[in-house]
Amino acid sequence: MARIVGDVDGIPLLVLVVVTALAFDFTNGFHDTANAMATSIATKALRPKVAVLLSAVLNVVGAFLSLAVAATIAKGIVEQDAVTMSVVFAGLCGGIIWNLVTWYFGLPSSSSHAIIGGLVGSVLVAAGADGVIWSGLASKVIIPAVIAPVAAGFIALTGTWLVYRITRSVGSGARESEFRWGQIGSASLVSLAHGTNDAQKTMGIILLALIAGGELPADAGVPVWVIIACAGAIGLGTYLGGWRVIRTLGKGLVDIEPPQGLAAETSSAAVILVSSHFGYPLSTTHVASGSIMGSGVGRRTPVRWGVARRMVVAWLITLPAAGLVGAGAEGIQRLLDGAAGTLVVLAILVAASAGLWLASRRSAVDHTNVNDDWTAPDRPASVPA
Amino acid sequence: MDQLVDGEALTKVLVLSLVFGAGVPAVFALGVRALAPVDGTTSVLRRSAAYLCFAVCAAAVVVGVAKLVIGSD
């Protein structure tokens, strides 16, 4: 732990880590707007701008609801002694860069996996294989990631089939408008759960940094300013909306009707809430994507399996890829010991983020073209004619 | 937490998720069906049944939010 004080001066590094953590929180909200709102936007239950605003507000509210899982991030996955501030910084870089890369390609990948992967990578470089609790990584991250989308898909399939079976005698016009209302309710619940779960992950990271930096005693709770800052960052990210990911989930995977959207979102909400009650923190992304696919199968509409395959590949490589970036970032900091290393990593992080943003402008997706017909299944988005 | 998968907890999660995740949309669908006019009208009985269904769904949402506030154990 002595490294923390020895490296860059404690306070500047601490500030850097806190700001980077908030930046990650922002990409987290940005990347995951789709999980709650993609189906509501696709079925026009909500106008795109209204959907992201509602989701943002509920994410902020969710962040204030509970602090039960704050500070549990990476606990039981990496050895706490191996976590220094430069390790946390490198891990955050891995998480942010991977989130932006997958956003650029419009792929709904897990923000939780990105940050855990980044941290595991940087701990591997800092402390070697002993710094990682491999059984914890398997039981808390990898196995749930395999089971969750399949379970969510099966539940959404069942729900969709039931809904269509029950309402098949009802005229589709009346049916659609009522289901749109139901959809708003279920999507709101997913947003709220997302705010509660994901904003707390960042709160946990900042708390960890504050304790490691000696600013707070080891048994301290989350300070109020941290809660407010994290709620704000995730809310702002959600409001700006990762339109590229929303487009893939809402239009790319399957064509979604309101009853199906309701079934998919209710399945997501149920899986997330029930599993977090039993202490399995799941990736909302995996659950939401699984649900949407399942609802497509349940309505017997063609699922674009090419898009699904790309998505699954992104899930599989998220942990190792974010880990690689995290490991690289920590490696640079070790190589150029002290402030120089941290500054180089910071420069790379800013350059990579700016580069991806600029690249995204060439085929921009926003609230105006998010619902355009899915014409190029192998590309993340197409510019409207 | 010795074994990688706790089968009993996993079964509970799956069964409960299935009951809520597929059951709530089904109840909502029953409400929509009850509300749909038969021969141009909707009887008071059917209307009440529909509102009961929607109330059950709303209650499920309230339980969900309560779970978030209380947090996991």
Short mmCIF file of C-alpha atoms in Angstrom, two decimals:
data_model
loop_
_atom_site.label_atom_id
_atom_site.label_comp_id
_atom_site.label_asym_id
_atom_site.label_seq_id
_atom_site.Cartn_x
_atom_site.Cartn_y
_atom_site.Cartn_z
CA MET A 1 0.00 0.00 0.00
CA ALA A 2 3.00 2.29 0.37
CA ARG A 3 3.14 2.68 -3.41
CA ILE A 4 0.12 4.92 -3.37
CA VAL A 5 1.83 7.70 -1.48
CA GLY A 6 5.17 7.07 -3.13
CA ASP A 7 4.10 7.41 -6.76
CA VAL A 8 2.46 10.58 -7.82
CA ASP A 9 1.60 12.82 -4.92
CA GLY A 10 -1.38 11.28 -3.16
CA ILE A 11 -3.94 14.01 -3.72
CA PRO A 12 -3.51 14.64 -7.50
CA LEU A 13 -3.64 10.91 -8.20
CA LEU A 14 -6.68 10.54 -5.98
CA VAL A 15 -8.44 13.34 -7.84
CA LEU A 16 -7.48 11.72 -11.15
CA VAL A 17 -8.88 8.37 -10.04
CA VAL A 18 -12.14 9.94 -8.85
CA VAL A 19 -12.59 11.86 -12.12
CA THR A 20 -11.76 8.76 -14.19
CA ALA A 21 -14.22 6.72 -12.14
CA LEU A 22 -16.93 9.28 -12.87
CA ALA A 23 -15.98 9.13 -16.55
CA PHE A 24 -16.44 5.37 -16.43
CA ASP A 25 -19.80 5.86 -14.71
CA PHE A 26 -20.76 8.18 -17.57
CA THR A 27 -19.85 5.57 -20.22
CA ASN A 28 -21.72 3.02 -18.14
CA GLY A 29 -24.94 5.01 -18.36
CA PHE A 30 -24.31 5.92 -21.97
CA HIS A 31 -23.66 2.33 -23.01
CA ASP A 32 -26.59 0.84 -21.10
CA THR A 33 -29.47 3.19 -21.98
CA ALA A 34 -30.35 0.53 -24.52
CA ASN A 35 -30.94 -2.18 -21.94
CA ALA A 36 -34.03 -0.47 -20.56
CA MET A 37 -35.19 1.69 -23.42
CA ALA A 38 -34.28 0.03 -26.74
CA THR A 39 -37.57 -1.88 -27.04
CA SER A 40 -39.71 1.10 -25.95
CA ILE A 41 -38.02 3.28 -28.55
CA ALA A 42 -38.35 0.61 -31.23
CA THR A 43 -42.10 0.11 -30.64
CA LYS A 44 -42.62 3.89 -30.34
CA ALA A 45 -44.08 3.46 -26.85
CA LEU A 46 -41.91 6.48 -26.06
CA ARG A 47 -40.35 9.06 -28.32
CA PRO A 48 -36.55 8.60 -28.32
CA LYS A 49 -35.77 11.84 -26.46
CA VAL A 50 -38.49 11.20 -23.87
CA ALA A 51 -37.25 7.64 -23.37
CA VAL A 52 -33.68 8.66 -22.60
CA LEU A 53 -34.86 11.46 -20.32
CA LEU A 54 -37.13 9.10 -18.36
CA SER A 55 -34.36 6.52 -18.14
CA ALA A 56 -31.84 9.16 -17.00
CA VAL A 57 -34.12 10.45 -14.24
CA LEU A 58 -34.85 6.92 -13.03
CA ASN A 59 -31.15 6.03 -13.08
CA VAL A 60 -30.47 9.04 -10.84
CA VAL A 61 -33.33 8.10 -8.51
CA GLY A 62 -32.09 4.50 -8.52
CA ALA A 63 -28.62 5.61 -7.49
CA PHE A 64 -30.05 7.15 -4.33
CA LEU A 65 -32.32 4.21 -3.48
CA SER A 66 -29.91 1.84 -1.86
CA LEU A 67 -26.26 1.44 -0.96
CA ALA A 68 -26.36 -2.28 -0.36
CA VAL A 69 -23.90 -3.32 -3.03
CA ALA A 70 -21.56 -0.30 -2.98
CA ALA A 71 -17.94 -1.22 -2.21
CA THR A 72 -18.50 -4.81 -3.22
CA ILE A 73 -17.04 -4.25 -6.70
CA ALA A 74 -14.07 -6.50 -7.21
CA LYS A 75 -14.31 -7.74 -3.63
CA GLY A 76 -13.83 -11.49 -3.78
CA ILE A 77 -12.47 -11.13 -7.32
CA VAL A 78 -9.11 -9.44 -6.71
CA GLU A 79 -7.06 -9.43 -3.51
CA GLN A 80 -7.70 -6.10 -1.81
CA ASP A 81 -4.02 -5.75 -0.84
CA ALA A 82 -3.08 -5.74 -4.51
CA VAL A 83 -5.34 -2.77 -5.23
CA THR A 84 -3.40 0.48 -5.28
CA MET A 85 -4.57 3.71 -6.81
CA SER A 86 -2.56 3.24 -9.98
CA VAL A 87 -4.12 -0.23 -10.33
CA VAL A 88 -7.60 1.26 -10.01
CA PHE A 89 -6.73 3.95 -12.55
CA ALA A 90 -5.42 1.38 -15.05
CA GLY A 91 -8.52 -0.78 -14.52
CA LEU A 92 -10.80 2.19 -15.16
CA CYS A 93 -8.92 2.96 -18.38
CA GLY A 94 -9.53 -0.61 -19.52
CA GLY A 95 -13.23 -0.31 -18.72
CA ILE A 96 -13.71 3.05 -20.41
CA ILE A 97 -11.79 2.23 -23.59
CA TRP A 98 -13.56 -1.10 -24.05
CA ASN A 99 -16.96 0.50 -23.42
CA LEU A 100 -16.23 3.09 -26.11
CA VAL A 101 -14.94 0.52 -28.62
CA THR A 102 -18.06 -1.64 -28.25
CA TRP A 103 -20.26 1.46 -28.39
CA TYR A 104 -18.57 2.46 -31.65
CA PHE A 105 -19.49 -0.91 -33.13
CA GLY A 106 -22.99 -0.66 -31.64
CA LEU A 107 -22.46 -3.78 -29.56
CA PRO A 108 -24.32 -4.16 -26.27
CA SER A 109 -21.48 -5.50 -24.11
CA SER A 110 -21.42 -5.59 -20.34
CA SER A 111 -20.07 -2.52 -18.52
CA SER A 112 -19.59 -4.64 -15.41
CA HIS A 113 -17.41 -7.07 -17.33
CA ALA A 114 -15.46 -4.17 -18.79
CA ILE A 115 -14.56 -2.72 -15.39
CA ILE A 116 -13.91 -6.11 -13.77
CA GLY A 117 -11.78 -7.15 -16.75
CA GLY A 118 -9.82 -3.90 -16.56
CA LEU A 119 -9.17 -4.35 -12.84
CA VAL A 120 -8.18 -8.02 -13.20
CA GLY A 121 -5.76 -7.10 -16.00
CA SER A 122 -4.09 -4.35 -14.06
CA VAL A 123 -3.88 -6.49 -10.88
CA LEU A 124 -2.26 -9.28 -12.92
CA VAL A 125 0.50 -6.90 -13.98
CA ALA A 126 0.84 -5.30 -10.54
CA ALA A 127 0.70 -8.38 -8.33
CA GLY A 128 0.82 -11.43 -10.60
CA ALA A 129 -1.66 -14.30 -10.76
CA ASP A 130 -1.87 -14.47 -6.95
CA GLY A 131 -3.59 -11.09 -6.91
CA VAL A 132 -6.64 -12.50 -8.65
CA ILE A 133 -9.15 -14.75 -6.89
CA TRP A 134 -9.83 -17.08 -9.82
CA SER A 135 -12.62 -19.06 -8.17
CA GLY A 136 -14.38 -15.79 -7.34
CA LEU A 137 -14.00 -14.64 -10.93
CA ALA A 138 -15.53 -17.90 -12.15
CA SER A 139 -18.42 -18.12 -9.70
CA LYS A 140 -19.33 -14.43 -9.51
CA VAL A 141 -18.69 -13.29 -13.05
CA ILE A 142 -18.19 -15.99 -15.65
CA ILE A 143 -20.82 -18.58 -14.70
CA PRO A 144 -23.63 -16.02 -14.12
CA ALA A 145 -22.73 -14.48 -17.48
CA VAL A 146 -23.36 -17.79 -19.20
CA ILE A 147 -26.57 -18.62 -17.34
CA ALA A 148 -28.20 -15.16 -17.23
CA PRO A 149 -28.88 -14.49 -20.93
CA VAL A 150 -30.12 -18.04 -21.48
CA ALA A 151 -32.46 -17.88 -18.49
CA ALA A 152 -33.71 -14.39 -19.41
CA GLY A 153 -34.24 -15.54 -22.99
CA PHE A 154 -36.26 -18.56 -21.89
CA ILE A 155 -38.41 -16.44 -19.55
CA ALA A 156 -39.05 -13.82 -22.23
CA LEU A 157 -39.88 -16.58 -24.70
CA THR A 158 -42.45 -18.02 -22.28
CA GLY A 159 -43.88 -14.59 -21.48
CA THR A 160 -44.13 -13.59 -25.13
CA TRP A 161 -45.80 -16.84 -26.09
CA LEU A 162 -48.33 -16.47 -23.25
CA VAL A 163 -49.09 -12.85 -24.10
CA TYR A 164 -49.76 -13.60 -27.76
CA ARG A 165 -51.72 -16.74 -26.91
CA ILE A 166 -53.95 -14.87 -24.43
CA THR A 167 -54.59 -11.83 -26.61
CA ARG A 168 -54.92 -13.47 -30.00
CA SER A 169 -58.68 -12.78 -30.10
CA VAL A 170 -58.11 -9.07 -29.41
CA GLY A 171 -57.80 -6.60 -32.28
CA SER A 172 -54.21 -5.52 -32.71
CA GLY A 173 -54.95 -1.77 -32.58
CA ALA A 174 -56.39 -1.66 -29.06
CA ARG A 175 -53.88 -4.24 -27.92
CA GLU A 176 -50.88 -2.22 -29.02
CA SER A 177 -51.82 0.97 -27.20
CA GLU A 178 -52.38 -0.79 -23.87
CA PHE A 179 -49.18 -2.77 -24.17
CA ARG A 180 -47.29 0.44 -24.87
CA TRP A 181 -48.39 1.69 -21.45
CA GLY A 182 -47.29 -1.55 -19.86
CA GLN A 183 -43.98 -1.26 -21.62
CA ILE A 184 -43.31 2.16 -20.10
CA GLY A 185 -43.81 0.64 -16.65
CA SER A 186 -41.52 -2.32 -17.23
CA ALA A 187 -38.82 -0.22 -18.91
CA SER A 188 -38.91 2.20 -15.98
CA LEU A 189 -38.33 -0.64 -13.56
CA VAL A 190 -35.29 -1.81 -15.53
CA SER A 191 -33.90 1.77 -15.53
CA LEU A 192 -34.38 2.08 -11.79
CA ALA A 193 -32.67 -1.27 -11.16
CA HIS A 194 -29.83 -0.23 -13.46
CA GLY A 195 -29.26 3.00 -11.55
CA THR A 196 -29.23 1.15 -8.26
CA ASN A 197 -26.83 -1.57 -9.37
CA ASP A 198 -24.46 0.20 -11.70
CA ALA A 199 -24.09 3.60 -10.04
CA GLN A 200 -23.13 1.76 -6.88
CA LYS A 201 -20.27 0.00 -8.65
CA THR A 202 -18.62 3.36 -9.30
CA MET A 203 -19.41 4.53 -5.77
CA GLY A 204 -17.60 1.42 -4.56
CA ILE A 205 -14.54 2.21 -6.69
CA ILE A 206 -14.36 5.81 -5.47
CA LEU A 207 -14.79 4.66 -1.87
CA LEU A 208 -11.97 2.18 -2.39
CA ALA A 209 -9.72 4.95 -3.73
CA LEU A 210 -10.60 7.31 -0.88
CA ILE A 211 -9.77 4.63 1.68
CA ALA A 212 -6.56 3.63 -0.13
CA GLY A 213 -5.56 7.30 -0.27
CA GLY A 214 -6.03 7.65 3.47
CA GLU A 215 -8.81 10.23 3.10
CA LEU A 216 -11.35 7.98 4.83
CA PRO A 217 -11.08 5.27 7.50
CA ALA A 218 -11.34 1.70 6.21
CA ASP A 219 -14.84 1.20 7.60
CA ALA A 220 -16.26 4.42 6.20
CA GLY A 221 -19.57 4.56 4.35
CA VAL A 222 -20.10 6.22 0.99
CA PRO A 223 -19.92 10.04 1.41
CA VAL A 224 -22.93 11.99 0.17
CA TRP A 225 -20.95 13.91 -2.46
CA VAL A 226 -19.86 10.60 -4.00
CA ILE A 227 -23.49 9.45 -4.27
CA ILE A 228 -24.51 12.75 -5.88
CA ALA A 229 -21.57 12.74 -8.29
CA CYS A 230 -22.14 9.12 -9.36
CA ALA A 231 -25.88 9.61 -9.77
CA GLY A 232 -25.20 12.69 -11.88
CA ALA A 233 -22.58 10.99 -14.07
CA ILE A 234 -24.68 7.92 -14.82
CA GLY A 235 -27.78 10.08 -15.40
CA LEU A 236 -25.97 12.38 -17.81
CA GLY A 237 -24.52 9.40 -19.69
CA THR A 238 -27.95 7.80 -19.91
CA TYR A 239 -29.52 11.02 -21.18
CA LEU A 240 -26.95 11.44 -23.95
CA GLY A 241 -27.88 7.91 -24.91
CA GLY A 242 -25.73 5.35 -26.66
CA TRP A 243 -27.88 5.53 -29.79
CA ARG A 244 -25.69 3.08 -31.66
CA VAL A 245 -26.32 0.37 -29.06
CA ILE A 246 -30.02 1.29 -28.78
CA ARG A 247 -30.32 0.78 -32.53
CA THR A 248 -28.72 -2.67 -32.44
CA LEU A 249 -30.89 -3.89 -29.55
CA GLY A 250 -34.12 -2.25 -30.68
CA LYS A 251 -33.97 -2.71 -34.44
CA GLY A 252 -31.07 -5.00 -35.24
CA LEU A 253 -31.77 -8.15 -33.31
CA VAL A 254 -35.48 -8.72 -33.94
CA ASP A 255 -38.44 -6.62 -35.03
CA ILE A 256 -40.26 -5.75 -31.84
CA GLU A 257 -44.01 -5.23 -31.26
CA PRO A 258 -45.34 -3.68 -28.04
CA PRO A 259 -46.61 -6.93 -26.41
CA GLN A 260 -43.25 -8.51 -27.09
CA GLY A 261 -41.41 -5.48 -25.71
CA LEU A 262 -43.45 -5.73 -22.52
CA ALA A 263 -42.59 -9.42 -22.15
CA ALA A 264 -38.89 -8.82 -22.82
CA GLU A 265 -38.58 -5.94 -20.36
CA THR A 266 -40.56 -7.68 -17.63
CA SER A 267 -38.34 -10.71 -18.01
CA SER A 268 -35.25 -8.48 -17.69
CA ALA A 269 -36.62 -6.72 -14.63
CA ALA A 270 -37.59 -10.00 -12.96
CA VAL A 271 -34.25 -11.70 -13.57
CA ILE A 272 -32.24 -8.67 -12.40
CA LEU A 273 -34.31 -8.04 -9.26
CA VAL A 274 -34.66 -11.69 -8.20
CA SER A 275 -31.00 -12.49 -8.74
CA SER A 276 -29.77 -9.39 -6.95
CA HIS A 277 -32.05 -10.38 -4.05
CA PHE A 278 -30.13 -13.66 -3.85
CA GLY A 279 -26.81 -11.87 -4.14
CA TYR A 280 -25.94 -12.60 -7.76
CA PRO A 281 -25.00 -9.31 -9.36
CA LEU A 282 -25.80 -9.76 -13.04
CA SER A 283 -24.96 -7.72 -16.08
CA THR A 284 -28.12 -5.89 -17.14
CA THR A 285 -26.77 -6.01 -20.69
CA HIS A 286 -26.61 -9.79 -20.85
CA VAL A 287 -30.08 -10.09 -19.35
CA ALA A 288 -31.68 -7.51 -21.64
CA SER A 289 -30.12 -8.93 -24.80
CA GLY A 290 -31.12 -12.47 -23.85
CA SER A 291 -34.68 -11.31 -23.17
CA ILE A 292 -35.00 -9.55 -26.51
CA MET A 293 -33.74 -12.58 -28.40
CA GLY A 294 -36.08 -14.85 -26.44
CA SER A 295 -39.05 -12.61 -27.18
CA GLY A 296 -38.24 -12.84 -30.88
CA VAL A 297 -38.20 -16.63 -30.74
CA GLY A 298 -41.43 -16.58 -28.67
CA ARG A 299 -43.25 -14.61 -31.35
CA ARG A 300 -41.74 -16.83 -34.04
CA THR A 301 -40.17 -13.89 -35.81
CA PRO A 302 -36.79 -14.31 -37.39
CA VAL A 303 -33.93 -13.37 -35.08
CA ARG A 304 -31.02 -11.87 -37.02
CA TRP A 305 -28.56 -14.47 -35.81
CA GLY A 306 -25.66 -12.70 -37.53
CA VAL A 307 -26.21 -9.71 -35.24
CA ALA A 308 -26.69 -12.04 -32.27
CA ARG A 309 -23.44 -13.83 -33.05
CA ARG A 310 -21.47 -10.57 -33.14
CA MET A 311 -23.01 -9.67 -29.80
CA VAL A 312 -22.09 -12.99 -28.18
CA VAL A 313 -18.53 -12.68 -29.48
CA ALA A 314 -18.38 -9.21 -27.88
CA TRP A 315 -19.55 -10.70 -24.57
CA LEU A 316 -16.89 -13.40 -24.71
CA ILE A 317 -14.02 -11.04 -25.42
CA THR A 318 -15.10 -8.19 -23.10
CA LEU A 319 -13.34 -9.59 -20.01
CA PRO A 320 -10.02 -10.46 -21.73
CA ALA A 321 -10.02 -7.38 -23.97
CA ALA A 322 -10.69 -4.89 -21.16
CA GLY A 323 -8.16 -6.91 -19.14
CA LEU A 324 -5.56 -6.44 -21.85
CA VAL A 325 -6.10 -2.67 -21.89
CA GLY A 326 -5.98 -2.57 -18.08
CA ALA A 327 -2.79 -4.65 -18.09
CA GLY A 328 -1.22 -2.38 -20.71
CA ALA A 329 -2.13 0.73 -18.74
CA GLU A 330 -0.65 -0.67 -15.53
CA GLY A 331 2.40 -1.88 -17.49
CA ILE A 332 3.09 1.64 -18.77
CA GLN A 333 2.74 3.04 -15.27
CA ARG A 334 5.23 0.47 -13.95
CA LEU A 335 7.67 1.06 -16.78
CA LEU A 336 7.68 4.84 -16.43
CA ASP A 337 7.54 4.85 -12.67
CA GLY A 338 5.88 7.83 -11.06
CA ALA A 339 3.86 10.67 -12.49
CA ALA A 340 5.18 10.29 -16.05
CA GLY A 341 3.60 6.84 -16.46
CA THR A 342 0.24 7.97 -15.14
CA LEU A 343 0.28 11.02 -17.41
CA VAL A 344 1.13 8.91 -20.46
CA VAL A 345 -1.77 6.56 -19.68
CA LEU A 346 -4.06 9.55 -19.19
CA ALA A 347 -2.97 10.96 -22.55
CA ILE A 348 -3.64 7.61 -24.26
CA LEU A 349 -7.07 7.39 -22.61
CA VAL A 350 -8.06 10.87 -23.75
CA ALA A 351 -6.68 10.33 -27.26
CA ALA A 352 -8.45 6.98 -27.68
CA SER A 353 -11.77 8.40 -26.43
CA ALA A 354 -11.55 11.44 -28.70
CA GLY A 355 -10.52 9.27 -31.66
CA LEU A 356 -13.48 6.92 -31.23
CA TRP A 357 -15.87 9.83 -30.84
CA LEU A 358 -14.57 11.49 -34.00
CA ALA A 359 -14.77 8.19 -35.90
CA SER A 360 -18.37 7.79 -34.75
CA ARG A 361 -19.32 11.14 -36.32
CA ARG A 362 -18.79 9.64 -39.76
CA SER A 363 -21.77 7.33 -39.33
CA ALA A 364 -23.63 9.11 -36.57
CA VAL A 365 -26.67 7.51 -34.97
CA ASP A 366 -28.91 9.77 -32.90
CA HIS A 367 -32.53 10.18 -31.93
CA THR A 368 -33.48 11.06 -35.51
CA ASN A 369 -32.35 7.88 -37.24
CA VAL A 370 -32.25 5.35 -34.41
CA ASN A 371 -35.42 3.66 -35.68
CA ASP A 372 -34.55 3.51 -39.37
CA ASP A 373 -35.05 0.15 -41.01
CA TRP A 374 -32.23 -2.27 -40.42
CA THR A 375 -30.76 -2.47 -43.88
CA ALA A 376 -27.15 -3.41 -43.35
CA PRO A 377 -27.16 -6.23 -40.84
CA ASP A 378 -23.40 -6.53 -40.79
CA ARG A 379 -22.78 -2.90 -40.02
CA PRO A 380 -23.50 -1.14 -36.74
CA ALA A 381 -25.50 1.64 -38.29
CA SER A 382 -26.22 3.23 -41.62
CA VAL A 383 -26.52 6.88 -42.44
CA PRO A 384 -30.05 7.77 -43.56
CA ALA A 385 -30.39 8.49 -47.26
CA MET B 1 -19.24 -20.63 -1.35
CA ASP B 2 -16.96 -23.62 -1.82
CA GLN B 3 -18.57 -24.87 -4.98
CA LEU B 4 -18.74 -22.75 -8.10
CA VAL B 5 -22.48 -23.12 -8.61
CA ASP B 6 -24.96 -23.15 -5.77
CA GLY B 7 -27.61 -25.32 -7.36
CA GLU B 8 -30.33 -24.66 -4.81
CA ALA B 9 -30.05 -20.86 -4.98
CA LEU B 10 -29.87 -21.02 -8.75
CA THR B 11 -33.08 -23.04 -8.94
CA LYS B 12 -34.83 -20.54 -6.67
CA VAL B 13 -33.67 -17.64 -8.83
CA LEU B 14 -34.83 -19.35 -12.00
CA VAL B 15 -38.25 -20.38 -10.68
CA LEU B 16 -39.00 -16.98 -9.09
CA SER B 17 -37.80 -15.12 -12.19
CA LEU B 18 -40.00 -17.30 -14.35
CA VAL B 19 -43.06 -16.75 -12.14
CA PHE B 20 -42.62 -12.96 -12.14
CA GLY B 21 -41.03 -12.49 -15.54
CA ALA B 22 -43.53 -14.54 -17.51
CA GLY B 23 -46.46 -14.35 -15.07
CA VAL B 24 -46.76 -10.56 -14.92
CA PRO B 25 -46.97 -10.11 -18.72
CA ALA B 26 -49.50 -12.94 -18.83
CA VAL B 27 -51.69 -11.25 -16.18
CA PHE B 28 -51.34 -7.96 -18.06
CA ALA B 29 -52.42 -9.74 -21.25
CA LEU B 30 -55.47 -11.16 -19.43
CA GLY B 31 -56.35 -7.59 -18.48
CA VAL B 32 -56.02 -6.42 -22.06
CA ARG B 33 -58.20 -9.29 -23.22
CA ALA B 34 -60.86 -8.59 -20.58
CA LEU B 35 -60.95 -4.95 -21.59
CA ALA B 36 -61.41 -5.71 -25.27
CA PRO B 37 -65.05 -5.06 -26.28
CA VAL B 38 -67.25 -8.09 -26.97
CA ASP B 39 -70.06 -7.28 -29.45
CA GLY B 40 -69.13 -3.62 -29.19
CA THR B 41 -69.42 -3.30 -25.39
CA THR B 42 -67.37 -4.11 -22.32
CA SER B 43 -69.41 -5.31 -19.33
CA VAL B 44 -68.78 -3.98 -15.82
CA LEU B 45 -67.62 -7.44 -14.78
CA ARG B 46 -65.02 -7.63 -17.53
CA ARG B 47 -63.92 -4.08 -16.86
CA SER B 48 -63.42 -4.82 -13.15
CA ALA B 49 -61.53 -7.99 -13.97
CA ALA B 50 -59.24 -6.02 -16.29
CA TYR B 51 -58.52 -3.39 -13.64
CA LEU B 52 -57.83 -6.16 -11.12
CA CYS B 53 -55.26 -7.63 -13.52
CA PHE B 54 -53.57 -4.26 -14.02
CA ALA B 55 -53.56 -3.72 -10.25
CA VAL B 56 -51.79 -7.06 -9.77
CA CYS B 57 -49.12 -5.93 -12.27
CA ALA B 58 -48.75 -2.57 -10.54
CA ALA B 59 -48.37 -4.38 -7.21
CA ALA B 60 -45.60 -6.51 -8.73
CA VAL B 61 -43.79 -3.31 -9.77
CA VAL B 62 -44.17 -1.92 -6.24
CA VAL B 63 -42.67 -5.14 -4.83
CA GLY B 64 -39.79 -4.75 -7.29
CA VAL B 65 -39.10 -1.17 -6.22
CA ALA B 66 -39.35 -2.17 -2.55
CA LYS B 67 -36.73 -4.84 -3.22
CA LEU B 68 -34.41 -2.20 -4.64
CA VAL B 69 -34.86 0.09 -1.64
CA ILE B 70 -34.30 -2.66 0.91
CA GLY B 71 -31.41 -4.03 -1.10
CA SER B 72 -30.08 -7.55 -1.40
CA ASP B 73 -29.28 -9.63 1.63
#
